[in-house]
PDB file of C-alpha atoms in Angstrom:
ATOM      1  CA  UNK A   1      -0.583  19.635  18.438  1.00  0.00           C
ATOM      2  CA  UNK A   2       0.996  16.840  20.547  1.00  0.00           C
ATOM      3  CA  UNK A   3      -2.804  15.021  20.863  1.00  0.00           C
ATOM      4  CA  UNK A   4      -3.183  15.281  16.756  1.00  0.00           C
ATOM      5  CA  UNK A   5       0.530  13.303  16.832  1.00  0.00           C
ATOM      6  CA  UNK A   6      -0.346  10.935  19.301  1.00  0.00           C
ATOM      7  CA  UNK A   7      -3.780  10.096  17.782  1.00  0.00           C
ATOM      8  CA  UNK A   8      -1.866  10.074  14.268  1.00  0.00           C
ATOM      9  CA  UNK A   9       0.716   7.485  15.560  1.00  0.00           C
ATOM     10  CA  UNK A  10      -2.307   5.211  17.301  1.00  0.00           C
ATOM     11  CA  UNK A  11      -4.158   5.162  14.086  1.00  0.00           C
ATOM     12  CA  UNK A  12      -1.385   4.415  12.005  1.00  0.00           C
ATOM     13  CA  UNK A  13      -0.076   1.745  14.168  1.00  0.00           C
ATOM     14  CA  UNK A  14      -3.748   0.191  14.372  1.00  0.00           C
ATOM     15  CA  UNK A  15      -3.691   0.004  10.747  1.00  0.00           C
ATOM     16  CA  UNK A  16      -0.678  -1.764  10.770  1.00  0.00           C
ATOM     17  CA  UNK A  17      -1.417  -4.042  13.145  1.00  0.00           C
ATOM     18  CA  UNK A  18      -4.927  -4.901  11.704  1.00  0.00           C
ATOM     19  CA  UNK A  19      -5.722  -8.021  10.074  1.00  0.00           C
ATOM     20  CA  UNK A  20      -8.949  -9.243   7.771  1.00  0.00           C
ATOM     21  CA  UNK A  21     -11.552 -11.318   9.158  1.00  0.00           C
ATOM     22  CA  UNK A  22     -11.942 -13.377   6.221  1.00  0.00           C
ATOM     23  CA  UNK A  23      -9.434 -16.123   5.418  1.00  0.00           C
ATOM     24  CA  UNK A  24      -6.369 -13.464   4.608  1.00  0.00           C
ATOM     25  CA  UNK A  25      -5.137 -10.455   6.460  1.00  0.00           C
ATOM     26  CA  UNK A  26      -3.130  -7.514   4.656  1.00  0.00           C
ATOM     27  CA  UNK A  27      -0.658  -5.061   6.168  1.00  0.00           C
ATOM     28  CA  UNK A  28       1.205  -2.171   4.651  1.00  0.00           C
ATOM     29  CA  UNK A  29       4.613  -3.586   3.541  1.00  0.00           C
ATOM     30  CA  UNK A  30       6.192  -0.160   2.950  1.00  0.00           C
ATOM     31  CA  UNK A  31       5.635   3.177   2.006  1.00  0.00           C
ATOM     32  CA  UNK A  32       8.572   3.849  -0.654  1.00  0.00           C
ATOM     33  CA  UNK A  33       8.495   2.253  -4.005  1.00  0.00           C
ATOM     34  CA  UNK A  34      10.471  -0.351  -5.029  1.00  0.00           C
ATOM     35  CA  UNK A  35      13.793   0.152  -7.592  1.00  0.00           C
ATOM     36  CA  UNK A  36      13.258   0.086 -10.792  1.00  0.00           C
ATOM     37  CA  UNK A  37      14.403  -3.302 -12.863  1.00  0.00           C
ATOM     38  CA  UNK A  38      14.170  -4.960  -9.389  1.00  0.00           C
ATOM     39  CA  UNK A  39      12.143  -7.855  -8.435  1.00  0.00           C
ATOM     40  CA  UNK A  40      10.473  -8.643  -5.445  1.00  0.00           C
ATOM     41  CA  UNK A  41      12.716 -11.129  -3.330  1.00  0.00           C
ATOM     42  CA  UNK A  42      15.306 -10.595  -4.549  1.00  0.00           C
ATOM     43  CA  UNK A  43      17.380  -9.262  -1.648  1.00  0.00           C
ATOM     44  CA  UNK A  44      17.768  -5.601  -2.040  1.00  0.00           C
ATOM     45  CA  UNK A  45      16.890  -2.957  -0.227  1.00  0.00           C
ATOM     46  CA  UNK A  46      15.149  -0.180  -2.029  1.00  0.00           C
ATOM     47  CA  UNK A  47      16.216   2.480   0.287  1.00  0.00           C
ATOM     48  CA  UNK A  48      19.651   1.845  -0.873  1.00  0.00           C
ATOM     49  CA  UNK A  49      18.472   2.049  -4.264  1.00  0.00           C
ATOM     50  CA  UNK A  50      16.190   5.687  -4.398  1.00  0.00           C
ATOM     51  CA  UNK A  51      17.837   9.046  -4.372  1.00  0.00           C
ATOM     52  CA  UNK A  52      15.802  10.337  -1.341  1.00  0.00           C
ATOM     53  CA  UNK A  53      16.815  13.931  -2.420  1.00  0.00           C
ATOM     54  CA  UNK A  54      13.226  15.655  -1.202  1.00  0.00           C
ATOM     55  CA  UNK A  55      12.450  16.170  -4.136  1.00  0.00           C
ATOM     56  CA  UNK A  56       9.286  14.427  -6.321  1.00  0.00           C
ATOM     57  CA  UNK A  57       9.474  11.970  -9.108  1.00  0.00           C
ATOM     58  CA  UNK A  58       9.016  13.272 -12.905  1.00  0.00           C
ATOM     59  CA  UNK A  59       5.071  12.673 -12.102  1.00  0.00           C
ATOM     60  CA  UNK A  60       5.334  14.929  -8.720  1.00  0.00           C
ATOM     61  CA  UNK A  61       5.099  12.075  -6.192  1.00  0.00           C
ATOM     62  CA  UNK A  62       7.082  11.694  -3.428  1.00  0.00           C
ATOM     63  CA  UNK A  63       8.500   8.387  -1.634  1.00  0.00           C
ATOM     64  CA  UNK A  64       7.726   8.256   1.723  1.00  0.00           C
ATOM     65  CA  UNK A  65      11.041   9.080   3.590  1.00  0.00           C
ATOM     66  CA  UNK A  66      10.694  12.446   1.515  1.00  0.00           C
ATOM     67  CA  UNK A  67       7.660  13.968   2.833  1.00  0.00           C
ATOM     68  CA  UNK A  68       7.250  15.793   6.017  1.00  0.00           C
ATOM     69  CA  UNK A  69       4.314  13.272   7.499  1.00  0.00           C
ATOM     70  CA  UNK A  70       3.559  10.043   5.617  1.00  0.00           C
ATOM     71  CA  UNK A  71      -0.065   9.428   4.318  1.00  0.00           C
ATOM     72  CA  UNK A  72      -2.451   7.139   7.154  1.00  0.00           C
ATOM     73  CA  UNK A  73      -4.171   4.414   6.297  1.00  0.00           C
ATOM     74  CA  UNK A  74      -7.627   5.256   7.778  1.00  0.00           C
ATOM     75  CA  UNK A  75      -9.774   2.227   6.423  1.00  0.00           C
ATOM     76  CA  UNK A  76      -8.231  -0.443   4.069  1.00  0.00           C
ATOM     77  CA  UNK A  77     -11.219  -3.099   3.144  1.00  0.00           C
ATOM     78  CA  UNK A  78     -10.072  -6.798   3.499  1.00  0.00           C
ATOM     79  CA  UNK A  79     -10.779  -9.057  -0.241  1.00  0.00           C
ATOM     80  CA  UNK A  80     -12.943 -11.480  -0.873  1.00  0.00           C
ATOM     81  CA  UNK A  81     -11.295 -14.628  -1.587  1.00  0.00           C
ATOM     82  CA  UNK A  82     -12.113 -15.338  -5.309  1.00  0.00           C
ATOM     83  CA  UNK A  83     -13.987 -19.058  -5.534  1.00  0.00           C
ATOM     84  CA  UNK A  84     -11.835 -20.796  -7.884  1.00  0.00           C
ATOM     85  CA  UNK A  85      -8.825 -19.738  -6.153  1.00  0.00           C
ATOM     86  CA  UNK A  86     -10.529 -21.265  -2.810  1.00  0.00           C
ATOM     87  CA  UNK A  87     -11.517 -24.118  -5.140  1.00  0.00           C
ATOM     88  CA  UNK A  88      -7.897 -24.619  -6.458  1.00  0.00           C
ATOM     89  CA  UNK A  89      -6.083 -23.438  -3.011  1.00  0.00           C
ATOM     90  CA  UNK A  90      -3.928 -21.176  -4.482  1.00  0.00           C
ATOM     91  CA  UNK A  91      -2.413 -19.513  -1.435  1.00  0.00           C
ATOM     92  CA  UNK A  92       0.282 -16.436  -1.304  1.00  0.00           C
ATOM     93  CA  UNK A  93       0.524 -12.759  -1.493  1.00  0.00           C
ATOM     94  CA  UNK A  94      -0.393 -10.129  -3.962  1.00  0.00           C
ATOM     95  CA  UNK A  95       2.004  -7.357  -3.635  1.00  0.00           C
ATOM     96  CA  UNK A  96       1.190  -3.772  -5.284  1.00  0.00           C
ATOM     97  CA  UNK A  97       2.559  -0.288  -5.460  1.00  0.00           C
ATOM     98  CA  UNK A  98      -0.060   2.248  -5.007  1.00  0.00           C
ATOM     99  CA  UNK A  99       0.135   6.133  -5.877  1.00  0.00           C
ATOM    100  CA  UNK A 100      -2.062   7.828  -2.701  1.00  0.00           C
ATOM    101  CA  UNK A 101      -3.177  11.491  -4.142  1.00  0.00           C
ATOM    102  CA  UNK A 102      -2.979  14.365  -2.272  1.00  0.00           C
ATOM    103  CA  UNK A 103      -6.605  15.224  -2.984  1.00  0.00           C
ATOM    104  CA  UNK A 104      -7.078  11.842  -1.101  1.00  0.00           C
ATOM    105  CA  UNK A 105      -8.024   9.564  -3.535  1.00  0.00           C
ATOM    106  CA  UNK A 106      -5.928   6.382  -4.768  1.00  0.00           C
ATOM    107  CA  UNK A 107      -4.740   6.945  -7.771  1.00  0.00           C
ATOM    108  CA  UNK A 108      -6.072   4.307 -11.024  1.00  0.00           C
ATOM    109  CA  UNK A 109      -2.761   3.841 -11.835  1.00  0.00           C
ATOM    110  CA  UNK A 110      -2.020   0.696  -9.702  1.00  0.00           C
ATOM    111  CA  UNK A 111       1.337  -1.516 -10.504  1.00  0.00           C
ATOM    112  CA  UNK A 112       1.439  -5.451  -9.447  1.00  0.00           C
ATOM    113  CA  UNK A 113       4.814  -6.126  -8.493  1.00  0.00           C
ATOM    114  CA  UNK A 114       3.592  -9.992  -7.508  1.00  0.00           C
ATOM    115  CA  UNK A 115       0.427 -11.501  -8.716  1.00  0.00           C
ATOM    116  CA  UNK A 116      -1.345 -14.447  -8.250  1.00  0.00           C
ATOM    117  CA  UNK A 117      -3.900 -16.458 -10.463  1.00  0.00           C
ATOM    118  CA  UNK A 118      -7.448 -17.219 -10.759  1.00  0.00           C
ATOM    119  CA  UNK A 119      -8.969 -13.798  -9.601  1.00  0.00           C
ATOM    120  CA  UNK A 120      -6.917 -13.380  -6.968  1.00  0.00           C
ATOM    121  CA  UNK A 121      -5.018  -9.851  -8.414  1.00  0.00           C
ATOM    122  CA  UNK A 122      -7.880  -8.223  -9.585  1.00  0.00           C
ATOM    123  CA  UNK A 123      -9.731  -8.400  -6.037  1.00  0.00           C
ATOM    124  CA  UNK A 124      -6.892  -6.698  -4.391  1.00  0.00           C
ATOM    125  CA  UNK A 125      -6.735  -4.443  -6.804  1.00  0.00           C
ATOM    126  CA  UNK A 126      -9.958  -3.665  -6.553  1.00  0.00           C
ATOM    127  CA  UNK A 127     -10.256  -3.242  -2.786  1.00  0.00           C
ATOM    128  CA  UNK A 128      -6.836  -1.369  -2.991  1.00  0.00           C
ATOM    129  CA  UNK A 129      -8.996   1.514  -4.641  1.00  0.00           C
ATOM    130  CA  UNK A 130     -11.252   1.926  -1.787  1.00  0.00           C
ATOM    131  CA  UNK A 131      -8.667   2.589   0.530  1.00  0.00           C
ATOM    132  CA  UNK A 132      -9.194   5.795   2.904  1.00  0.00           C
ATOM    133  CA  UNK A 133      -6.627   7.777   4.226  1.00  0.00           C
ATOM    134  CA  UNK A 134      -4.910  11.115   5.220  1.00  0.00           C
ATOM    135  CA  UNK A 135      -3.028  12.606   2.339  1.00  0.00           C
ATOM    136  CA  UNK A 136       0.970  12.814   3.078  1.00  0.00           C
ATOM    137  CA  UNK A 137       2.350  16.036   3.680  1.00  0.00           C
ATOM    138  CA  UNK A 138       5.655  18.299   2.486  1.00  0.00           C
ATOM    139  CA  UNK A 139       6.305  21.283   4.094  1.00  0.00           C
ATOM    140  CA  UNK A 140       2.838  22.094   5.154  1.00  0.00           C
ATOM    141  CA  UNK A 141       1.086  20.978   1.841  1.00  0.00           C
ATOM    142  CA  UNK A 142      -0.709  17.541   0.957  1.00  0.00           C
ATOM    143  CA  UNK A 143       1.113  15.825  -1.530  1.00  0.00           C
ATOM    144  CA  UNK A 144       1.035  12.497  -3.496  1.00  0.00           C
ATOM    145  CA  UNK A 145       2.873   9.279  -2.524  1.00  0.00           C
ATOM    146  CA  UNK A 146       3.425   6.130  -3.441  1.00  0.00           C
ATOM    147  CA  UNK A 147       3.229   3.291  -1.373  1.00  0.00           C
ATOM    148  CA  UNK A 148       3.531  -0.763  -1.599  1.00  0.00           C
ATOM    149  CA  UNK A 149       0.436  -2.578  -0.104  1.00  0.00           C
ATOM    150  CA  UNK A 150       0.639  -6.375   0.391  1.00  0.00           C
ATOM    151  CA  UNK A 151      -2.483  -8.726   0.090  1.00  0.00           C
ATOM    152  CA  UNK A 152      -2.255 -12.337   1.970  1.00  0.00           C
ATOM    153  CA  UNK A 153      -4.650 -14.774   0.984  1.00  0.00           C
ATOM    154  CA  UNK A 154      -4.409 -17.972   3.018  1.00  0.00           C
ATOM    155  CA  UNK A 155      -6.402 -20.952   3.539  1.00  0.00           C
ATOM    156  CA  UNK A 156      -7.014 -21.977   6.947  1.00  0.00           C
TER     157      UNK A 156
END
């Protein structure tokens, strides 16, 4: 049990810590959803802001500091950097909140908290749905969570 938890922690901190060989790396921001009626930047914290009662949303998902073991990013594909965006250098981060299934899928359901033009959402969102990972876990069962995955595009 201690080697599954110590091979759990190296591959989650791998995936943290990995970055995209094209011209943007991503990392996972968080693993709780944002507030509702809040914007990103604005200064907030979102812990401060969610119940964190152990119990699911209306939909049965759970924010991360709710579950038992958080899901693991396994394999999260780097985006291609659309052409007119190159063309135009638009530069920033694409910032979305992601519902990972317990039947370990992403969920189609994907909500842009910060977008950027030309191309540039739609190709995270796209890669975003061909993440792999290890379903979270409450009390012994897989269960659905939501997480926040930010995109950086940057031209070097």
């Amino acid at each position: 049990m201690k080697l599954f938890r110590l091979l759990t922690l190296a591959a989650t901190l791998s995936c943290l810590f990995a970055t995209g060989a094209h011209a943007q790396s991503g990392r996972v921001k968080r693993s709780d959803p944002p507030a509702p009626g809040r914007g990103v930047g604005q200064g907030t914290s979102d812990e401060a802001d969610q119940k964190g009662d152990g119990r699911p949303d209306a939909n049965g998902i759970y924010i991360g500091r709710d579950v038992t073991h958080r899901a693991i990013i396994k394999r999260r594909p780097a985006p291609a950097y659309p052409r007119e965006a190159r063309r135009k250098q638009v530069q920033g981060s694409v910032l979305l909140r992601l519902i990972l299934r317990s039947d370990g899928r992403v969920d189609d359901k994907i909500e842009v908290l910060k977008s950027l033009p030309y191309g540039i959402t739609e190709e995270a969102i796209k890669v975003a749905k061909q993440i792999e990972f290890v379903p979270a876990e409450k009390d012994g069962h897989k269960v659905s969570q939501y997480v926040v995955i930010e995109y950086n595009f940057n031209i070097y």
